[in-house]
Short mmCIF file of C-alpha atoms in Angstrom, two decimals:
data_model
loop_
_atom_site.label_atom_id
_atom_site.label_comp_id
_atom_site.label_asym_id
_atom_site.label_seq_id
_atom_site.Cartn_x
_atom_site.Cartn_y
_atom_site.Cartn_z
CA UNK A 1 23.33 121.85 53.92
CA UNK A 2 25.27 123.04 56.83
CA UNK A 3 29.06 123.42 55.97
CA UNK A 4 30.93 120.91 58.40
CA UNK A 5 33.20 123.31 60.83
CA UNK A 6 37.33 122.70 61.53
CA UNK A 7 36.09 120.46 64.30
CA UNK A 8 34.76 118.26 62.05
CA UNK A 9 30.97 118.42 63.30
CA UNK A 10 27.85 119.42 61.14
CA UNK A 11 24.44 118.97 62.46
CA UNK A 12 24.00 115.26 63.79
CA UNK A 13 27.48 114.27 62.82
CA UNK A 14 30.50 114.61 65.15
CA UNK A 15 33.63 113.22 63.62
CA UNK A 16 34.75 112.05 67.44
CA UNK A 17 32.65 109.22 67.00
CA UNK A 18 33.90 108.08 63.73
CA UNK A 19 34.65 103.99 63.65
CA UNK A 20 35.95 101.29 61.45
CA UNK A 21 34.82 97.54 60.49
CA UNK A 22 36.86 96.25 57.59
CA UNK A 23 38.20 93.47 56.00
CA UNK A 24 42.63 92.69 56.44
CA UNK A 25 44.88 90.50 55.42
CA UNK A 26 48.35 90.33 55.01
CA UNK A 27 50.72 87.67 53.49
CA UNK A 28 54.34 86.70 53.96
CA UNK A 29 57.21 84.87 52.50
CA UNK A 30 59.39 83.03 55.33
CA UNK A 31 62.29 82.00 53.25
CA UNK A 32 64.13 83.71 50.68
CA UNK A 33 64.00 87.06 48.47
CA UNK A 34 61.77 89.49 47.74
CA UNK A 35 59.83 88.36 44.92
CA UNK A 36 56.43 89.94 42.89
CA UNK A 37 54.50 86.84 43.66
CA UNK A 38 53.80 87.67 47.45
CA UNK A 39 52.26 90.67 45.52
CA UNK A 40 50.36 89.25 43.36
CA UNK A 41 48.50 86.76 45.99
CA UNK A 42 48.23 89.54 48.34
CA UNK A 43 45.86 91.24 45.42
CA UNK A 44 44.21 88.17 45.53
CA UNK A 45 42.90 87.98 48.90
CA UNK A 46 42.14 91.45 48.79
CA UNK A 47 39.81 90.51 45.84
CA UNK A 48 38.47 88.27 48.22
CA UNK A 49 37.73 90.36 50.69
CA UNK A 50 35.45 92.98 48.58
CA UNK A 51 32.63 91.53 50.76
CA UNK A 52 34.08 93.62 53.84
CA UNK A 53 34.10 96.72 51.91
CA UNK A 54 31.47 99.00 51.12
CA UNK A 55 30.19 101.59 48.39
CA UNK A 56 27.55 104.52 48.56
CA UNK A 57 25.33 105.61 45.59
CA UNK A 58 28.68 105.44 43.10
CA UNK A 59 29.09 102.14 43.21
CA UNK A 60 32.30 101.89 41.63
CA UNK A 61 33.86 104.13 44.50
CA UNK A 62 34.78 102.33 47.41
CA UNK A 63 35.09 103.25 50.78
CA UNK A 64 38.83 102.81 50.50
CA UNK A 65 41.42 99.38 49.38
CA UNK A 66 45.13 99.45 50.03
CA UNK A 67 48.39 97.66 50.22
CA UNK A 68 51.44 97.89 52.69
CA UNK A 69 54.18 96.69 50.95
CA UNK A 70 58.53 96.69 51.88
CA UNK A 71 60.33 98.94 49.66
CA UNK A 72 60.53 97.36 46.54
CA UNK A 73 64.49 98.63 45.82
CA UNK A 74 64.18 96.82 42.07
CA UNK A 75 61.72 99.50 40.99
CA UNK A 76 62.85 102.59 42.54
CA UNK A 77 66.62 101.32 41.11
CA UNK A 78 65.20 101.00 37.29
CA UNK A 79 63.21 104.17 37.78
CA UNK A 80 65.56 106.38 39.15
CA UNK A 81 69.04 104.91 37.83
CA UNK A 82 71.84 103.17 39.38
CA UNK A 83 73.21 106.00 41.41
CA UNK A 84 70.23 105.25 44.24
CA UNK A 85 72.13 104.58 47.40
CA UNK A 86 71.54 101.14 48.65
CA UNK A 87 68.61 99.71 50.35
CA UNK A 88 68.21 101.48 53.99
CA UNK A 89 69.90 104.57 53.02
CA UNK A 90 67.33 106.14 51.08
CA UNK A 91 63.34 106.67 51.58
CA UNK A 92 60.72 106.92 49.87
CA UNK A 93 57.84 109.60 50.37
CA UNK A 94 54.58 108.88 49.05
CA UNK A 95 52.23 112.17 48.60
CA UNK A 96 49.08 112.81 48.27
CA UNK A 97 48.53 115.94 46.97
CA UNK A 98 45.92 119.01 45.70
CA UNK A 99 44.89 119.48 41.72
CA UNK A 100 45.51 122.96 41.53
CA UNK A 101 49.05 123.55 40.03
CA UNK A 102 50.22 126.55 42.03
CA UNK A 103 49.49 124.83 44.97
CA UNK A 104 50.50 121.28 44.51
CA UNK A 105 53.89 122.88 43.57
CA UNK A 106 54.36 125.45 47.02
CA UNK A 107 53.47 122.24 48.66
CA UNK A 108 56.17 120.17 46.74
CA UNK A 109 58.34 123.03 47.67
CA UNK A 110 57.29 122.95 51.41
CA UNK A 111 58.09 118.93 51.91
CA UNK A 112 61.43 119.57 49.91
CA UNK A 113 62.95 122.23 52.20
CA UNK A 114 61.87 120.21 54.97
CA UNK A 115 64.08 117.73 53.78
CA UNK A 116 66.78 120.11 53.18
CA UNK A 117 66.29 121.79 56.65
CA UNK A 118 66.10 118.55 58.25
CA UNK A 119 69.86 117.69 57.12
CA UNK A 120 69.02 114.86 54.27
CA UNK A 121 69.40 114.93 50.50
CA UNK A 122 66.25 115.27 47.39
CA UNK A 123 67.12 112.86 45.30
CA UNK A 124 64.36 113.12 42.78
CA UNK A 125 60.44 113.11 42.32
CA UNK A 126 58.39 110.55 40.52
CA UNK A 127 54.83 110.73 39.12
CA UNK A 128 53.14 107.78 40.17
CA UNK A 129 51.24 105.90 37.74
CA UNK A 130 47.14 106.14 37.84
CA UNK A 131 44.67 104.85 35.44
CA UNK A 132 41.36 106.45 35.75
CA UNK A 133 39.38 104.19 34.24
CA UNK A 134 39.62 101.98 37.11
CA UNK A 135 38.34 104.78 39.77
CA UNK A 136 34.54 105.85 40.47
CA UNK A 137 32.84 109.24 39.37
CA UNK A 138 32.56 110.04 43.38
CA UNK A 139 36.25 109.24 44.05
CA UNK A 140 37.40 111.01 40.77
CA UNK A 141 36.47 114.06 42.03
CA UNK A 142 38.32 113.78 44.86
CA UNK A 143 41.28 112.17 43.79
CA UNK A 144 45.30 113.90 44.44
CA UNK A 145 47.94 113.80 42.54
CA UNK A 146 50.38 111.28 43.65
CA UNK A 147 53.89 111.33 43.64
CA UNK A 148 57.25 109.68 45.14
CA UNK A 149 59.64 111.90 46.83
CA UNK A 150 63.03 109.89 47.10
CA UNK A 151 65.10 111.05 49.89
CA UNK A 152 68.50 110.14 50.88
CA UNK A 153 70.11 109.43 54.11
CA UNK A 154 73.10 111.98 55.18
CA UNK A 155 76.39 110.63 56.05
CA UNK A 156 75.65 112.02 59.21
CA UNK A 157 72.93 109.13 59.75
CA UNK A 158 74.76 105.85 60.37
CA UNK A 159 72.08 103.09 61.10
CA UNK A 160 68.80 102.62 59.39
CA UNK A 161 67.14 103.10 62.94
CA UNK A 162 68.30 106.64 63.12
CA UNK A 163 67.26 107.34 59.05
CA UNK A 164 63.50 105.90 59.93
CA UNK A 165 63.35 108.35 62.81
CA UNK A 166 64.31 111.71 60.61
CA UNK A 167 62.35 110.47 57.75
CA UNK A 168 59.07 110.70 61.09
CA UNK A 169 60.15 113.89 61.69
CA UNK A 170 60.55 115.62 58.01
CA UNK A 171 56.83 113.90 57.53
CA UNK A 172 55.40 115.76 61.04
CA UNK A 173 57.27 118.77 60.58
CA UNK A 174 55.78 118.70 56.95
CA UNK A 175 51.96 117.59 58.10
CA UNK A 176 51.71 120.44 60.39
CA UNK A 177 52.99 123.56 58.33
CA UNK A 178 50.76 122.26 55.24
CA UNK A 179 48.09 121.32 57.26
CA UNK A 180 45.12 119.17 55.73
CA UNK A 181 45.93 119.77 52.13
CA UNK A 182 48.70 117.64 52.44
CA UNK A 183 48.32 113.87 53.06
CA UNK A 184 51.62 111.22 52.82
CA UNK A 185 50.28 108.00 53.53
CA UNK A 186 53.78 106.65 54.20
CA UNK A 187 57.60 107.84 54.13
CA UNK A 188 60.11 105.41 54.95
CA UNK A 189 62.88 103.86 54.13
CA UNK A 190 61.91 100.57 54.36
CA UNK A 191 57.78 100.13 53.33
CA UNK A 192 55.52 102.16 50.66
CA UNK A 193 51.53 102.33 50.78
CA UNK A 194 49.37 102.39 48.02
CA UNK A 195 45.74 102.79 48.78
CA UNK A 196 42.59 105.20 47.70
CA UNK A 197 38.59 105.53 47.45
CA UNK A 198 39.04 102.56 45.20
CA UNK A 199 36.89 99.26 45.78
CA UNK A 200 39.37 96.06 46.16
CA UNK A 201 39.19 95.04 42.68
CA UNK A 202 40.38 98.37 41.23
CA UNK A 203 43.38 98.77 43.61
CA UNK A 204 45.84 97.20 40.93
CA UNK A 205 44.39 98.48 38.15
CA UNK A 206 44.15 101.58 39.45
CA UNK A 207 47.90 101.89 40.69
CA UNK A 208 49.93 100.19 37.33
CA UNK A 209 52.74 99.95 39.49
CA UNK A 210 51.41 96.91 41.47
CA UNK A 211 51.29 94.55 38.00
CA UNK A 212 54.84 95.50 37.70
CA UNK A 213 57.25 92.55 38.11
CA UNK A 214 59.68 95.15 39.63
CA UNK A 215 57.59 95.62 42.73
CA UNK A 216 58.76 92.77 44.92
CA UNK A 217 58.49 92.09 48.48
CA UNK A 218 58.47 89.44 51.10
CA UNK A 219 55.26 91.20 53.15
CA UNK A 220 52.19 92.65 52.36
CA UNK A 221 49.45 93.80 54.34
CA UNK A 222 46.18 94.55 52.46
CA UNK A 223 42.64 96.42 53.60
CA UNK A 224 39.07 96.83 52.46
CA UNK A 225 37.09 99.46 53.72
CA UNK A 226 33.69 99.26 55.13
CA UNK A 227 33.14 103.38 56.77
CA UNK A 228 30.42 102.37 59.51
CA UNK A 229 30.09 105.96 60.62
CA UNK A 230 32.54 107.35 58.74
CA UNK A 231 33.02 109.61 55.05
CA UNK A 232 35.36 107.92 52.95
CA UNK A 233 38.34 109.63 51.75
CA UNK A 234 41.67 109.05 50.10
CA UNK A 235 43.77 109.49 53.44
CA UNK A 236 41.67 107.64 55.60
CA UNK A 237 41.74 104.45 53.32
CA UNK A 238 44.03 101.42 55.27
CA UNK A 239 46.53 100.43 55.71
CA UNK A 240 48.54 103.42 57.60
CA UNK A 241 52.35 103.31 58.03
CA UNK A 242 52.24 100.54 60.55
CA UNK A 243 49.36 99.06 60.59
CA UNK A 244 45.20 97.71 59.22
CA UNK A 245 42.80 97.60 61.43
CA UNK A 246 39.03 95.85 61.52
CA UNK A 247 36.78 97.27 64.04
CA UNK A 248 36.38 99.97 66.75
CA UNK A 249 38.81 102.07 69.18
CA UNK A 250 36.00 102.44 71.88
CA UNK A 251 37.98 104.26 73.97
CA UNK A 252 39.44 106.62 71.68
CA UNK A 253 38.53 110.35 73.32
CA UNK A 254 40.08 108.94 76.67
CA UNK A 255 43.21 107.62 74.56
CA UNK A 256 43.70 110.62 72.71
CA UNK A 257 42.94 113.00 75.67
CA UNK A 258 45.55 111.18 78.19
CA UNK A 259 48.24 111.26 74.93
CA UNK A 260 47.38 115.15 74.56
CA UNK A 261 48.11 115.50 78.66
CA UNK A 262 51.45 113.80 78.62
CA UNK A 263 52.98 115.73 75.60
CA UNK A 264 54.67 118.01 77.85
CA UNK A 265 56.17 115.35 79.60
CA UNK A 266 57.58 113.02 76.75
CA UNK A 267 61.08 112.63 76.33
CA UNK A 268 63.35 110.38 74.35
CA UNK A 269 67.26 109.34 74.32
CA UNK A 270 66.66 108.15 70.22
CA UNK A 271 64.60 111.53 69.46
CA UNK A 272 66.63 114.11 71.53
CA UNK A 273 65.67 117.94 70.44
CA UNK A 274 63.67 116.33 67.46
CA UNK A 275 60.90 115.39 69.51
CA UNK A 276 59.28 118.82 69.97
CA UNK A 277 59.06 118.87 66.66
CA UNK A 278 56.44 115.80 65.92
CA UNK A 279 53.63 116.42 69.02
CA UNK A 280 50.90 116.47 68.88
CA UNK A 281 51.54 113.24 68.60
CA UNK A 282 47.84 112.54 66.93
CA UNK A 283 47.19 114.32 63.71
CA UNK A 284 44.15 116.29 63.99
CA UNK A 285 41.06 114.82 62.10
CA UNK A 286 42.17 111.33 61.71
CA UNK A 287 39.84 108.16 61.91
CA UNK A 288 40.41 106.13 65.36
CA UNK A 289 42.78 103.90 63.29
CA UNK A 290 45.12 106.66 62.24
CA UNK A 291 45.11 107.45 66.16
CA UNK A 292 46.10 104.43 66.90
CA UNK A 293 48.98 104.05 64.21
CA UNK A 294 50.03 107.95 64.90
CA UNK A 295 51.11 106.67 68.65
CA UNK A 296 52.50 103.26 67.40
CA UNK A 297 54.70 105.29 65.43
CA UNK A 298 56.28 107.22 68.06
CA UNK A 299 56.81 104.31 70.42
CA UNK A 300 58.35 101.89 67.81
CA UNK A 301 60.30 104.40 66.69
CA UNK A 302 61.52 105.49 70.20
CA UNK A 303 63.55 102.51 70.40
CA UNK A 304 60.92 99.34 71.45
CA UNK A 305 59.77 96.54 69.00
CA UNK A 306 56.56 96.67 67.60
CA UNK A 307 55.38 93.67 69.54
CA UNK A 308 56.36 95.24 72.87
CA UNK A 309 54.72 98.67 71.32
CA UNK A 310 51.21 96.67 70.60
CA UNK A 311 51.17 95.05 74.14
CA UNK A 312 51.38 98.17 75.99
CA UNK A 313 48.72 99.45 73.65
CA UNK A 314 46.11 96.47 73.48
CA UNK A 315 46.74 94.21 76.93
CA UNK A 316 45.17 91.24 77.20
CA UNK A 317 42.91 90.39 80.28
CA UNK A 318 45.77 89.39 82.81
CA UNK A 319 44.27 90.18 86.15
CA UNK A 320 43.41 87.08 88.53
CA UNK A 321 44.48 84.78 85.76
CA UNK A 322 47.04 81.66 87.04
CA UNK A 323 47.52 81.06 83.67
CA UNK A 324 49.48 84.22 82.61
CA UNK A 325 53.27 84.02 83.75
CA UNK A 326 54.11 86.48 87.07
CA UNK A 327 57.11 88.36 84.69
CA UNK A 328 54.48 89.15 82.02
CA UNK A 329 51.49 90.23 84.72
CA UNK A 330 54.34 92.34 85.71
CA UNK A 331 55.26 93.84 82.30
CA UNK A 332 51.63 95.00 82.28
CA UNK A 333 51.62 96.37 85.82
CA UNK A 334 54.56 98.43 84.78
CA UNK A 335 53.11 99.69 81.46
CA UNK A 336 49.15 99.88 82.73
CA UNK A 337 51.54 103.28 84.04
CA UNK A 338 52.67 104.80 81.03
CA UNK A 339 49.86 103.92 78.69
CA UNK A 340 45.94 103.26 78.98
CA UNK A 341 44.84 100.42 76.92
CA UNK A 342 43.12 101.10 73.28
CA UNK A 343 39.86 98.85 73.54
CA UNK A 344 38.13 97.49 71.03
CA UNK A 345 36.68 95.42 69.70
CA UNK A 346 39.68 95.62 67.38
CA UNK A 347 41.41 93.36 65.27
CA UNK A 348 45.11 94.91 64.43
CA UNK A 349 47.59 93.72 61.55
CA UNK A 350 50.70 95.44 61.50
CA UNK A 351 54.44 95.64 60.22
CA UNK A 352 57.66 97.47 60.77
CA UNK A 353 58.97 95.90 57.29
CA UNK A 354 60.11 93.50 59.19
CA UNK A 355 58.20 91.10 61.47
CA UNK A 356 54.56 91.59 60.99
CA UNK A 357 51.78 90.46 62.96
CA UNK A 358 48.18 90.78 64.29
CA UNK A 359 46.12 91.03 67.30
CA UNK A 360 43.13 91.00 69.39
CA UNK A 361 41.97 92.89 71.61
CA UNK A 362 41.07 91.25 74.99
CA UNK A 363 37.34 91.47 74.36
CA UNK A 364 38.31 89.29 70.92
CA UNK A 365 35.37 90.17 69.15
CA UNK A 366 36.48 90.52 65.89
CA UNK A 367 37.53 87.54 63.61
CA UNK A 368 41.32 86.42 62.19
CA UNK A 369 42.49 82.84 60.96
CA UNK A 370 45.57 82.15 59.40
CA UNK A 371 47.33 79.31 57.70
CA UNK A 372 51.26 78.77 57.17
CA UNK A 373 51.35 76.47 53.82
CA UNK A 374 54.28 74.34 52.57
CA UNK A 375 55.47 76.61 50.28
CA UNK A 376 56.54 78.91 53.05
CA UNK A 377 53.89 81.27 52.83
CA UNK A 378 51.80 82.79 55.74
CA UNK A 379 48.25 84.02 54.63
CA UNK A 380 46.00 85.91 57.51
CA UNK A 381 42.84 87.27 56.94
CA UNK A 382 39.79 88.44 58.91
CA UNK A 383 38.58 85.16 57.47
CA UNK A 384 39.02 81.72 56.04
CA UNK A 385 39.77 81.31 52.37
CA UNK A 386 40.82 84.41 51.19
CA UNK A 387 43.16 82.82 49.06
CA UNK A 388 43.19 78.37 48.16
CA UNK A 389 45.36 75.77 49.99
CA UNK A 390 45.15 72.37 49.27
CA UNK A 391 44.76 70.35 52.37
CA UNK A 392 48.08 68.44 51.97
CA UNK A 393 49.78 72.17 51.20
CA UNK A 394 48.57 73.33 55.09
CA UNK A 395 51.25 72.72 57.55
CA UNK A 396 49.56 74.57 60.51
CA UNK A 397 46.36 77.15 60.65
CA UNK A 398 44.79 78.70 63.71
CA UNK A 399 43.35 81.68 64.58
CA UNK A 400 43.89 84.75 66.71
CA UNK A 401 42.50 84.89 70.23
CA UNK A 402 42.25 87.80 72.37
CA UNK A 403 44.97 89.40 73.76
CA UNK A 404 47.37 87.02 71.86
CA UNK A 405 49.92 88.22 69.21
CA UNK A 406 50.48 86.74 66.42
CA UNK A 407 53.90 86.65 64.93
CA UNK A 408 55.97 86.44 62.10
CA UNK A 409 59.67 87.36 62.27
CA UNK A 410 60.78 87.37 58.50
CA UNK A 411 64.81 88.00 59.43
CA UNK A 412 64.61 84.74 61.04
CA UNK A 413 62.03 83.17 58.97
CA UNK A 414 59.65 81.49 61.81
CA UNK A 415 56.33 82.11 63.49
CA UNK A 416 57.23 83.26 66.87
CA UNK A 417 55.23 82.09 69.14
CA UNK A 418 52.66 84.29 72.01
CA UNK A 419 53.90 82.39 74.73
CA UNK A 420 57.61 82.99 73.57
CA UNK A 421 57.46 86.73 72.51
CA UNK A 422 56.19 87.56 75.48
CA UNK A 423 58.76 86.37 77.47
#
């Protein structure tokens, strides 16, 4: 068999062309605390979804399930102790990393001093609970070593903004000395991912700490992986930092190649001095939907909101249209400059910790309803009846329609609406 070169080509395949169609969901609390049941029904509609995941000859390893949840600050407190700083002023790193001893520790080493050089505090490592039994042979064999790197903020760092934007740059700095032996599918001080080769099923058996009544949240975005044209891994399962995604970046080569050109030219009040340290922007060898959340990243985190981020990236059809108000025509004139749009067909769910949302893209081929319920919850899926309302529980229910966002603002506890977000 021919040996697949650092481009990641081998005979017929070329890794450029790689796509995703997937099942996502995500659910949300609008009122109150964080609490374990949004987890817990979240699992549940990623049961659901197995359908829109796939398997190869192992059937009991999947093409990759995960689960974007907020920090859950009740576990991390009982695992680590009391002295963990309060929520927003410590992050939490989680790590994918190799079998082999030796090097699983230089590489522990590595993301440490990165830490250390980068001005912020180790405050301890934690083995992550895995049970094997709920993994495939094929994925087995593949499988890191996880662990939590807890990291806290400097007194230097005064608002959580600031903290999020170091804890980017130690994770860059860290991704490109250790190259692709080290993944960390998120590090933040306010979210944590959990995901693997794992069918949808096995994702909370698999990780023990989702069953844990400790893991509480008010969001969570969920993924099943179906690999069109792609090899499943452990990194590449969904969701990313910021986002799940069901479909195809079409235009990827173009997007990637115009974010390569303007590298030199970035520049960024919020980043200063730290930028040069995160491009490329696009980590080499990553699916179109780690593309696409490697440049969300950098624009959310250079000071606009994830909704403005999104509508740069995926515009809806606004030319010629009477329908579409002059200011936010305009809004896309002005940004049809800085940014080419990331075509589809692509449904997007994504999060910050908190709003989170989803999208279409403007050819809105790709499937989402949702349903706000009585209770105060708000279930989307790339489908209807992921997880079971009562008619006289469903308050409202739609579904998304290209170009349109989506929106739900958990600090103030409403569905914001497209019409009003974009103003």
């Amino acid at each position: 068999m021919q040996p697949i070169s650092p481009s990641g080509s081998a005979g017929l395949y070329d890794s450029r062309y790689e796509h995703d169609a997937c099942g996502v969901a995500f659910v949300a609390q609008l009122t109150g605390g964080p609490t374990h049941g949004v987890v817990e029904r979240a699992l549940v509609a990623l049961a659901n979804l197995e359908h829109r995941g796939a398997a190869g000859a192992d059937p009991n390893t999947g093409d990759g399930a995960g689960i974007l949840l907020q920090l859950p600050d009740e576990l991390f407190r009982g695992e680590l102790g009391p002295g963990l700083p309060p929520p927003g002023r410590y992050g939490v790193a989680m790590l994918f990393l190799p079998r082999e001893a030796v090097r699983r520790a230089e590489l522990e080493r590595l993301v440490a001093d990165t830490v250390i050089a980068e001005g912020q505090r180790v405050l301890g490592w934690r083995d992550v609970p895995v049970d094997d039994r709920h993994v495939g042979e094929t994925a087995l064999a593949s499988a890191p070593v996880v662990r939590q790197l807890v990291i806290g903020a400097s007194e230097g760092i005064g608002e959580e903004a600031a903290f999020e934007r170091k804890l980017y740059v130690i994770r860059r700095v860290a991704e490109r000395t250790a190259g692709p032996e080290l993944a960390i599918p998120s590090l933040s001080a306010r979210t944590v991912v959990y995901k693997g080769m794992l069918t949808a099923p096995q994702l909370p058996g698999y990780f023990p700490d989702l069953r844990d009544a400790r893991m509480t949240t008010r969001l969570a975005l969920v993924h099943s992986r179906f690999s069109t044209n792609t090899f499943p891994s452990w990194e590449l399962a969904h969701p990313y930092r910021m986002i799940a995604h069901n479909g195809e970046i079409n235009t990827l080569r173009g997007n990637v190649n115009w974010m390569r050109a303007r590298e030199s030219q970035l520049a960024s009040e919020a980043f200063g001095s730290d930028l040069e340290k995160v491009v490329p922007v696009v980590r080499e060898g990553g699916s179109d939907s780690a593309t696409f959340d490697n440049v969300l990243e950098l624009l959310t985190l250079s000071g606009r909101s994830v909704p403005h981020a999104m509508m740069m990236m995926i515009p809806e059809a606004y030319r010629d249209r009477d329908d579409v108000d002059p200011d936010v025509a305009g809004f896309y004139d002005y940004h049809s400059c800085l940014m080419e749009p990331w075509d589809g067909p692509a449904a997007i769910a994504f999060t910050d910790g908190r709003v989170v949302g989803a999208t279409l893209d403007r050819n809105g081929l790709r499937p989402g309803r949702w349903v706000l319920a009585a209770d105060g919850f708000v279930v989307l899926a790339s489908e209807a009846g992921v997880l079971p309302f009562a008619p006289e529980q469903i308050v409202r229910k739609g579904r998304l329609q290209p170009g349109r966002v989506f929106l739900v603002d958990l600090e103030a506890g409403r569905i914001v609406e497209d019409a009003e977000l974009k103003r």
